[in-house]
XYZ file of C-alpha atoms in Angstrom:
498
model
C 7.223 -29.652 -50.223
C 5.302 -32.001 -48.167
C 1.744 -33.129 -49.717
C 1.172 -34.533 -46.407
C 1.545 -31.522 -44.645
C -0.820 -29.830 -47.246
C -3.336 -32.615 -46.233
C -2.780 -31.830 -42.525
C -3.148 -27.780 -43.499
C -6.450 -28.855 -45.164
C -7.882 -30.669 -42.490
C -6.800 -28.059 -39.828
C -8.570 -25.226 -41.938
C -11.861 -27.504 -41.973
C -11.785 -27.847 -37.845
C -10.810 -24.176 -37.551
C -13.834 -23.329 -39.497
C -16.162 -25.650 -37.090
C -14.805 -24.371 -33.813
C -14.912 -20.622 -35.073
C -18.858 -21.308 -36.261
C -19.181 -22.541 -32.603
C -17.630 -19.717 -30.757
C -13.928 -20.768 -30.376
C -11.467 -17.941 -31.360
C -9.751 -17.901 -34.830
C -6.553 -18.959 -35.602
C -4.295 -16.080 -35.882
C -2.798 -14.966 -39.303
C 0.921 -15.017 -37.627
C -0.223 -18.853 -36.253
C -1.578 -19.604 -39.966
C 1.789 -18.206 -41.912
C 3.862 -20.292 -39.304
C 2.125 -23.861 -39.294
C 2.102 -23.374 -42.922
C 5.602 -22.661 -43.519
C 6.478 -25.479 -41.290
C 4.106 -28.128 -42.459
C 5.211 -27.539 -45.960
C 8.693 -27.818 -45.224
C 8.574 -31.118 -44.541
C 11.152 -30.483 -41.109
C 10.055 -32.048 -37.985
C 10.394 -29.835 -34.963
C 8.902 -26.666 -34.837
C 10.051 -24.012 -32.330
C 8.085 -21.216 -31.041
C 8.863 -18.234 -29.008
C 5.881 -16.708 -28.483
C 4.718 -14.238 -25.799
C 2.292 -14.855 -22.874
C -1.282 -15.426 -24.080
C 0.293 -15.393 -27.652
C -2.702 -18.335 -28.544
C 0.355 -20.624 -28.130
C -2.378 -23.128 -26.289
C -5.288 -23.063 -28.402
C -3.840 -23.222 -31.660
C -1.498 -26.255 -30.660
C -4.303 -28.323 -29.516
C -6.005 -27.846 -32.486
C -3.058 -29.403 -34.175
C -2.849 -32.018 -31.714
C -6.349 -32.761 -32.376
C -5.843 -32.796 -36.212
C -2.801 -35.121 -35.843
C -4.478 -37.565 -33.849
C -7.688 -37.779 -36.297
C -6.241 -37.215 -39.581
C -2.557 -37.627 -39.724
C -0.990 -40.399 -41.941
C 0.600 -42.248 -39.100
C 1.043 -46.278 -39.311
C 0.313 -47.900 -35.754
C 1.185 -51.668 -35.242
C -1.800 -53.865 -34.131
C -1.658 -53.668 -30.438
C -0.241 -50.108 -30.678
C -1.733 -46.686 -29.506
C -0.612 -43.844 -31.577
C -0.014 -40.772 -28.558
C -0.300 -37.493 -28.685
C 1.861 -36.753 -25.346
C 1.337 -33.074 -23.942
C 4.048 -32.214 -21.460
C 3.932 -28.645 -19.319
C 5.121 -27.381 -16.479
C 3.311 -29.744 -14.008
C 0.185 -31.887 -14.436
C -2.249 -29.346 -13.364
C -1.013 -27.351 -16.394
C -0.951 -30.183 -18.620
C -4.655 -31.100 -17.762
C -5.619 -27.740 -18.674
C -4.292 -28.493 -22.193
C -6.221 -31.969 -22.113
C -9.601 -29.945 -20.959
C -9.043 -27.922 -24.023
C -8.519 -31.000 -26.285
C -11.791 -32.676 -24.842
C -13.663 -29.346 -25.405
C -12.586 -29.381 -29.090
C -13.488 -32.668 -29.780
C -17.143 -32.168 -28.318
C -17.462 -29.520 -30.712
C -16.559 -31.463 -33.458
C -18.649 -34.336 -32.474
C -15.940 -36.895 -31.834
C -16.345 -39.731 -29.923
C -13.872 -40.443 -26.925
C -13.535 -41.944 -23.534
C -11.487 -40.448 -20.738
C -9.471 -42.416 -18.750
C -7.507 -40.781 -15.913
C -5.130 -38.309 -17.377
C -5.666 -39.508 -21.084
C -8.485 -38.960 -23.355
C -8.634 -42.254 -25.793
C -10.668 -42.636 -29.493
C -10.675 -44.582 -32.334
C -10.119 -42.879 -35.614
C -12.626 -43.441 -38.720
C -9.940 -46.352 -39.960
C -10.299 -48.166 -36.485
C -7.023 -46.942 -35.657
C -6.626 -46.332 -31.492
C -5.123 -42.948 -30.507
C -4.973 -41.048 -27.413
C -3.853 -38.145 -25.792
C -1.760 -38.265 -22.395
C -0.103 -35.316 -20.287
C 2.869 -35.228 -18.385
C 4.748 -33.027 -15.869
C 8.176 -32.173 -17.091
C 10.518 -34.242 -15.128
C 14.167 -36.013 -14.803
C 12.338 -39.296 -14.691
C 11.192 -38.815 -18.392
C 8.656 -39.562 -20.438
C 8.472 -43.066 -22.443
C 6.683 -46.295 -23.268
C 4.545 -45.256 -25.628
C 4.442 -44.765 -29.914
C 4.238 -40.710 -30.367
C 2.601 -39.495 -33.561
C 3.026 -35.714 -32.122
C 4.033 -34.164 -29.617
C 3.447 -30.794 -27.764
C 6.175 -29.567 -25.429
C 4.345 -26.378 -23.504
C 6.161 -23.633 -21.466
C 9.369 -25.704 -21.882
C 11.659 -22.600 -20.968
C 9.883 -22.778 -17.372
C 9.813 -26.503 -16.949
C 11.199 -27.092 -13.684
C 11.754 -30.864 -11.823
C 9.687 -31.133 -8.568
C 12.396 -32.888 -6.749
C 15.729 -30.814 -8.229
C 14.375 -27.635 -9.032
C 16.202 -27.785 -12.278
C 15.050 -27.281 -16.136
C 14.799 -30.894 -16.828
C 14.104 -30.070 -20.779
C 17.058 -31.773 -21.966
C 16.369 -35.152 -20.159
C 13.143 -34.829 -20.956
C 13.439 -34.273 -24.826
C 15.899 -37.050 -24.865
C 13.483 -39.587 -23.575
C 10.264 -38.092 -26.078
C 12.597 -37.941 -28.983
C 12.969 -42.100 -29.350
C 9.239 -42.355 -28.668
C 8.463 -41.003 -32.585
C 11.383 -43.323 -34.004
C 9.233 -45.483 -36.054
C 6.858 -42.701 -37.115
C 8.413 -40.580 -39.738
C 5.575 -38.077 -40.131
C 5.302 -37.413 -36.416
C 6.272 -33.865 -35.322
C 7.261 -32.264 -32.118
C 6.144 -28.498 -31.184
C 8.682 -26.863 -28.674
C 6.408 -24.023 -27.386
C 7.556 -21.061 -24.771
C 7.633 -17.409 -23.969
C 11.098 -17.014 -23.273
C 13.023 -16.948 -19.750
C 16.602 -16.827 -20.008
C 19.596 -17.222 -22.333
C 20.650 -20.343 -20.031
C 17.479 -23.130 -21.010
C 17.418 -25.906 -23.584
C 14.405 -23.662 -25.233
C 16.756 -21.118 -25.766
C 19.488 -22.996 -27.392
C 17.122 -24.707 -29.574
C 15.618 -21.585 -30.827
C 19.391 -20.140 -31.177
C 20.319 -22.965 -33.819
C 17.931 -21.551 -36.111
C 16.463 -22.781 -39.319
C 18.312 -26.251 -39.736
C 17.383 -29.317 -42.151
C 15.202 -30.773 -39.373
C 13.602 -27.776 -37.560
C 11.729 -24.377 -38.304
C 11.894 -21.781 -35.411
C 9.230 -18.943 -35.156
C 9.298 -15.704 -33.018
C 6.243 -12.922 -31.972
C 5.239 -10.991 -29.415
C 1.902 -11.418 -27.826
C 0.019 -8.922 -29.659
C 1.108 -10.308 -33.132
C 0.321 -13.833 -32.309
C -2.368 -12.848 -30.691
C -4.282 -9.734 -32.360
C -7.069 -9.648 -30.028
C -4.644 -8.474 -27.075
C -2.987 -5.074 -28.219
C 0.518 -3.804 -26.762
C -1.207 -1.525 -24.426
C -3.097 -4.300 -22.866
C 0.208 -6.076 -21.963
C 1.775 -3.331 -20.869
C -1.122 -2.704 -18.531
C -0.973 -6.636 -17.419
C 2.751 -6.135 -16.346
C 3.921 -2.559 -15.327
C 7.364 -3.984 -15.032
C 9.306 -3.030 -18.150
C 11.869 -6.115 -17.820
C 9.265 -8.808 -17.146
C 7.241 -7.336 -19.925
C 9.932 -7.572 -22.366
C 10.761 -10.929 -21.432
C 7.000 -12.196 -21.019
C 4.923 -10.455 -23.870
C 7.591 -9.072 -26.024
C 9.192 -12.567 -25.997
C 12.718 -11.519 -25.660
C 14.732 -13.726 -23.310
C 16.478 -11.763 -20.521
C 19.994 -12.185 -20.051
C 21.358 -14.376 -17.613
C 23.057 -11.453 -15.279
C 21.486 -8.145 -15.576
C 21.694 -4.710 -13.591
C 18.474 -5.177 -11.258
C 18.169 -1.244 -11.344
C 18.516 1.001 -13.904
C 21.436 3.667 -12.747
C 19.637 6.649 -14.559
C 16.470 5.878 -12.437
C 19.064 5.354 -9.590
C 20.259 8.628 -9.826
C 17.108 10.275 -10.383
C 15.745 8.928 -7.321
C 18.165 10.816 -5.411
C 18.173 13.842 -7.343
C 14.406 13.869 -6.016
C 13.943 17.101 -3.842
C 10.259 17.271 -2.803
C 8.469 19.659 -0.275
C 6.209 17.949 1.486
C 2.745 18.881 3.011
C 1.987 15.662 4.960
C 3.322 12.822 5.644
C 2.814 9.299 7.351
C 5.092 8.251 10.620
C 8.605 7.630 9.880
C 9.982 4.057 10.800
C 12.994 2.984 10.956
C 13.863 -0.408 8.651
C 17.369 -2.488 9.439
C 19.394 -5.227 7.824
C 21.027 -6.966 10.576
C 24.167 -8.250 10.675
C 25.877 -10.490 13.102
C 29.241 -7.845 12.947
C 31.861 -10.393 11.707
C 32.371 -8.982 8.181
C 29.142 -7.318 6.753
C 27.293 -4.061 7.562
C 24.575 -3.362 9.760
C 22.535 -1.276 7.696
C 19.710 1.172 8.778
C 17.326 3.752 7.174
C 14.832 5.756 7.961
C 11.486 5.791 5.995
C 8.205 7.398 5.565
C 5.312 7.842 2.986
C 4.839 11.393 2.201
C 2.372 13.716 -0.194
C 4.312 16.566 -1.762
C 2.989 20.191 -0.889
C 0.824 21.572 -3.860
C 0.773 25.198 -2.692
C 2.801 27.936 -4.312
C 5.794 29.352 -2.202
C 8.241 32.342 -2.628
C 10.769 31.771 -4.699
C 14.007 32.404 -2.399
C 17.623 33.857 -3.398
C 20.690 33.013 -1.612
C 23.014 35.872 -1.255
C 26.530 35.839 -1.401
C 27.042 35.981 2.706
C 24.012 33.127 3.020
C 20.998 35.512 3.482
C 17.692 34.178 2.083
C 15.728 36.758 0.403
C 12.365 36.707 -1.686
C 12.798 37.021 -5.124
C 10.922 40.104 -7.370
C 10.402 40.632 -11.029
C 11.721 43.439 -12.575
C 8.114 45.633 -11.548
C 8.978 44.260 -7.765
C 6.272 41.635 -7.497
C 7.218 38.727 -5.556
C 7.877 35.686 -7.614
C 6.380 32.499 -7.098
C 7.651 28.831 -7.646
C 5.014 26.995 -9.475
C 2.493 24.870 -7.616
C 3.347 20.834 -7.699
C 0.813 19.550 -10.260
C 2.333 16.019 -8.818
C 0.797 14.612 -5.775
C 1.176 11.328 -5.740
C 2.715 10.014 -2.780
C 6.535 9.329 -2.580
C 8.031 7.022 -0.767
C 11.153 8.634 1.001
C 14.010 7.603 2.529
C 15.605 10.444 4.595
C 18.714 8.404 5.050
C 20.287 5.079 4.903
C 23.577 4.140 6.842
C 25.270 1.611 8.052
C 27.726 0.517 10.885
C 30.497 -1.188 8.635
C 31.887 -4.863 9.948
C 33.770 -6.243 11.941
C 32.578 -4.777 14.772
C 31.239 -7.317 17.074
C 34.200 -7.438 19.481
C 34.276 -4.043 20.055
C 30.271 -3.107 19.630
C 27.885 -5.214 21.878
C 24.538 -5.673 20.739
C 22.626 -3.593 23.483
C 25.140 -0.807 22.739
C 24.329 -0.393 19.196
C 20.266 -0.678 19.873
C 21.029 2.319 22.328
C 22.525 4.052 19.771
C 19.687 3.145 17.396
C 17.117 3.737 19.505
C 18.674 7.225 19.954
C 18.514 8.141 16.148
C 15.086 6.560 16.622
C 13.846 9.079 19.558
C 15.423 12.448 17.544
C 13.158 11.321 14.572
C 10.094 10.567 16.569
C 10.210 6.876 15.326
C 8.560 4.604 17.289
C 8.665 0.942 14.913
C 11.614 -0.471 13.984
C 11.075 -2.803 11.025
C 13.754 -5.514 10.034
C 14.070 -9.106 8.521
C 14.596 -12.137 10.547
C 18.078 -12.108 11.121
C 18.645 -12.201 14.747
C 15.104 -11.430 15.445
C 15.021 -13.141 18.802
C 18.031 -11.313 20.529
C 16.762 -7.792 18.293
C 13.478 -7.974 19.575
C 14.451 -8.391 22.935
C 16.523 -5.399 23.020
C 14.650 -3.031 21.272
C 11.560 -3.544 23.627
C 14.445 -3.069 26.835
C 14.542 0.457 25.334
C 10.409 1.134 24.094
C 10.522 0.423 20.476
C 8.297 -1.926 18.878
C 10.069 -4.351 16.936
C 8.468 -6.167 13.660
C 10.318 -8.919 11.736
C 9.634 -10.289 8.029
C 10.634 -13.595 6.453
C 12.352 -12.994 3.183
C 11.240 -15.527 0.454
C 12.308 -15.293 -3.094
C 8.665 -14.511 -4.027
C 8.597 -11.497 -2.053
C 12.139 -10.468 -2.907
C 11.372 -10.553 -6.355
C 8.280 -8.398 -6.145
C 9.864 -5.887 -3.628
C 12.395 -5.407 -6.412
C 10.258 -5.008 -9.050
C 8.340 -2.611 -7.234
C 11.428 -0.267 -6.463
C 12.114 -0.469 -9.736
C 8.688 0.849 -11.103
C 8.712 3.750 -8.055
C 12.153 4.583 -9.423
C 10.599 5.231 -12.874
C 7.422 6.705 -11.592
C 8.756 9.080 -9.528
C 7.167 7.810 -6.372
C 10.961 6.666 -4.332
C 12.953 9.589 -3.062
C 16.376 8.495 -2.303
C 19.236 9.981 0.197
C 22.356 11.318 -2.000
C 24.384 8.852 -0.363
C 27.430 7.346 -2.572
C 27.647 3.950 -0.525
C 23.919 3.527 -1.412
C 24.223 4.735 -4.797
C 27.367 2.504 -5.658
C 25.345 -0.726 -4.039
C 22.458 0.101 -6.280
C 24.007 0.541 -9.262
C 26.057 -2.669 -8.396
C 22.570 -4.629 -7.473
C 22.578 -7.562 -10.075
C 19.489 -9.747 -11.063
C 20.541 -13.313 -11.796
C 17.915 -16.097 -13.544
C 19.179 -19.545 -12.842
C 19.105 -22.461 -14.944
C 15.936 -23.626 -13.343
C 14.325 -20.297 -14.352
C 14.704 -18.816 -10.345
C 15.447 -15.298 -10.246
C 18.306 -14.548 -7.501
C 19.438 -10.980 -6.566
C 23.102 -10.466 -4.666
C 25.848 -7.607 -5.211
C 28.530 -8.089 -8.061
C 31.517 -9.892 -6.712
C 32.154 -9.017 -3.363
C 30.513 -6.021 -3.368
C 28.168 -5.213 -0.307
C 24.412 -4.851 -0.417
C 23.161 -4.242 2.865
C 21.672 -0.417 2.297
C 20.113 -2.082 -0.440
C 18.376 -4.737 1.603
C 16.953 -1.997 3.639
C 15.205 -0.681 0.855
C 13.618 -3.879 0.065
C 12.820 -4.924 3.428
C 10.588 -1.459 3.679
C 9.034 -2.581 0.555
C 7.995 -6.165 1.815
C 6.889 -4.160 5.175
C 5.148 -2.056 3.200
C 3.008 -4.817 1.122
C 2.430 -6.028 4.768
C 0.481 -3.304 6.045
C 3.318 -1.960 8.364
C 4.279 1.465 6.714
C 1.998 4.058 8.440
C -0.270 6.273 5.852
C 0.684 3.836 2.957
C -1.249 4.647 -0.441
C -1.543 0.665 -1.137
C -3.682 0.115 2.100
C -5.546 1.753 5.050
C -3.248 4.016 6.633
C -2.051 3.095 10.464
C 0.009 4.387 13.304
C -0.460 8.502 12.796
C -3.250 10.856 13.588
C -5.145 11.013 10.015
C -5.837 14.536 8.430
C -9.377 14.417 6.440
C -7.238 13.068 3.462
C -6.484 9.622 5.645
C -2.736 11.317 6.002
C -0.988 12.739 9.167
C -0.306 16.655 9.324
C 2.647 18.185 9.526
C 3.756 18.198 12.916
C-alpha cells in the first residue's frame, strides 16, 4: 500500500470538494474507485479505456494539478518539474491547458502563462510547469516529468506520416520520468481499433507496473445516460466503439447481411415519389465493371387496397371473406420516405475494345428515356469525357468528389437506412454478394477504409454510396433531408404519381 498515493488521494478529495463548491462537476464514483485502486497499488501507469464524454479530461486535469501542487517529487536545483499533456493536436492539448488554468484560478493558485505552458511555484519554492504537446514521431523530451497525461492515445496521428506515433512518443516520454520514482503515467482514450498501442497496453492487463480500467460513458459519467449516447450517435457500430468503449475489429463487414436481405425483401406500394435519377460508378472497361442504378425517393401508399388472389391460371380476383365482404389490405402506418433503387446493374469488363464510350452512353441514355430520367449522377472518374457524352444525348450530368470523410458518412447512413427500413434494394444476387462481402477496415493510423474482400468487386455498392453522397449534396429530388428539387411538387412537397 502506498502512503504517498494515500496522501495524493486526500489532496484530490479536498481539491474536488473546493471545485464542486464553485460549480465544477464532481468526480464520479467510478473515477474515485479507479484512482483509489491505482494510487494505493503503488504502480506507475494507469491505462484507461473510457467512452467519449466519460469525464477523462475533467478528472485527469484535476489529477495533474494535484500532482503538480502536492506530489512528493524531488526536483534538482535549476530544473523544473513538468507535467506534459500529450494529445491528438496542439489545439486539443491546449484545451486541457485551459481546463487546468480554470482549476488553478478556482483554487486561488498564482501562476504565469508562458506560450503553451503554465508555470508556477509550489509553497516549498519548487518550480513546476504544465506543458502541452501534439503527438508526433519527433517525440516529447528534454524535461523532467513528475506526471504525464496522454489524452486519446488510440486516435493519435502524426501530422507528416498519418501513422499513430504512440509507441515512438511513449518511448521518448518514459525516460523523462526516470529520475522521479513517484511520477505516474496516465494513458487515456476512448478505443478505436485492435491495432494501436493503447489497445496493446490495455490488453496486457494488470501487471507489476500498470493498472487498467474500462468503462462505457454512462458508467464513468452518470450525468449522461446510455439513451443520451444513442441519441448522440445513431450508428450502432460507431456507438459501440465511441461510447460503449469496445474496440472495433481491424476488418469487419460494412453491412449486416440480415439488414441487406431485409432491404432487398422490402416491398412497398408507393403513393408519391420523387423524380428518378441514374447513378453511375464508371469504369475504363479494362477489368472492373461499369455499374449503374436507378434511384428515387418515395413515400409508401397509406390507403387501404383490395386484397387480391392469383388463381392457378394467373387471373387476379378480389379476395372476400365467408360473408362475401371484400377483404382489404391494412393501410400502411409507415409513411417514412424510402430511398428506392429500382435497379442496380453493371456492364462487366473488360469491354473497352468492344464497346466505345459513345455507344455505352447511348445505351444508358436509352434506359434513361424509358424511365423518364433527366439527370445522371456519378463520381469524378472519367468526368470530362462522360460529361460531354451525356450532354450530347440531352442528359444533365453531375459528378461528386469521393473523399474518405464523405464515404464514411455515406456508408454509415446506408447502414442506418437499412436498419430503419428506409432503404429498398432490388433483388439482385450480384448486388447482394457485393454488399455481403464489402469490408470496413481500420488502418493503424486510425483511418477507416472500405473495399471488397480479396479480389471481389464492389462497383454496384459504389452506386449506392454515390447516391447517398449526392443526396447529402441536395441532388436527389424530393429528398427528406433537404428542400425537394427537380419535380412538380404536391401540397406535401412530393411529386404526384404520373
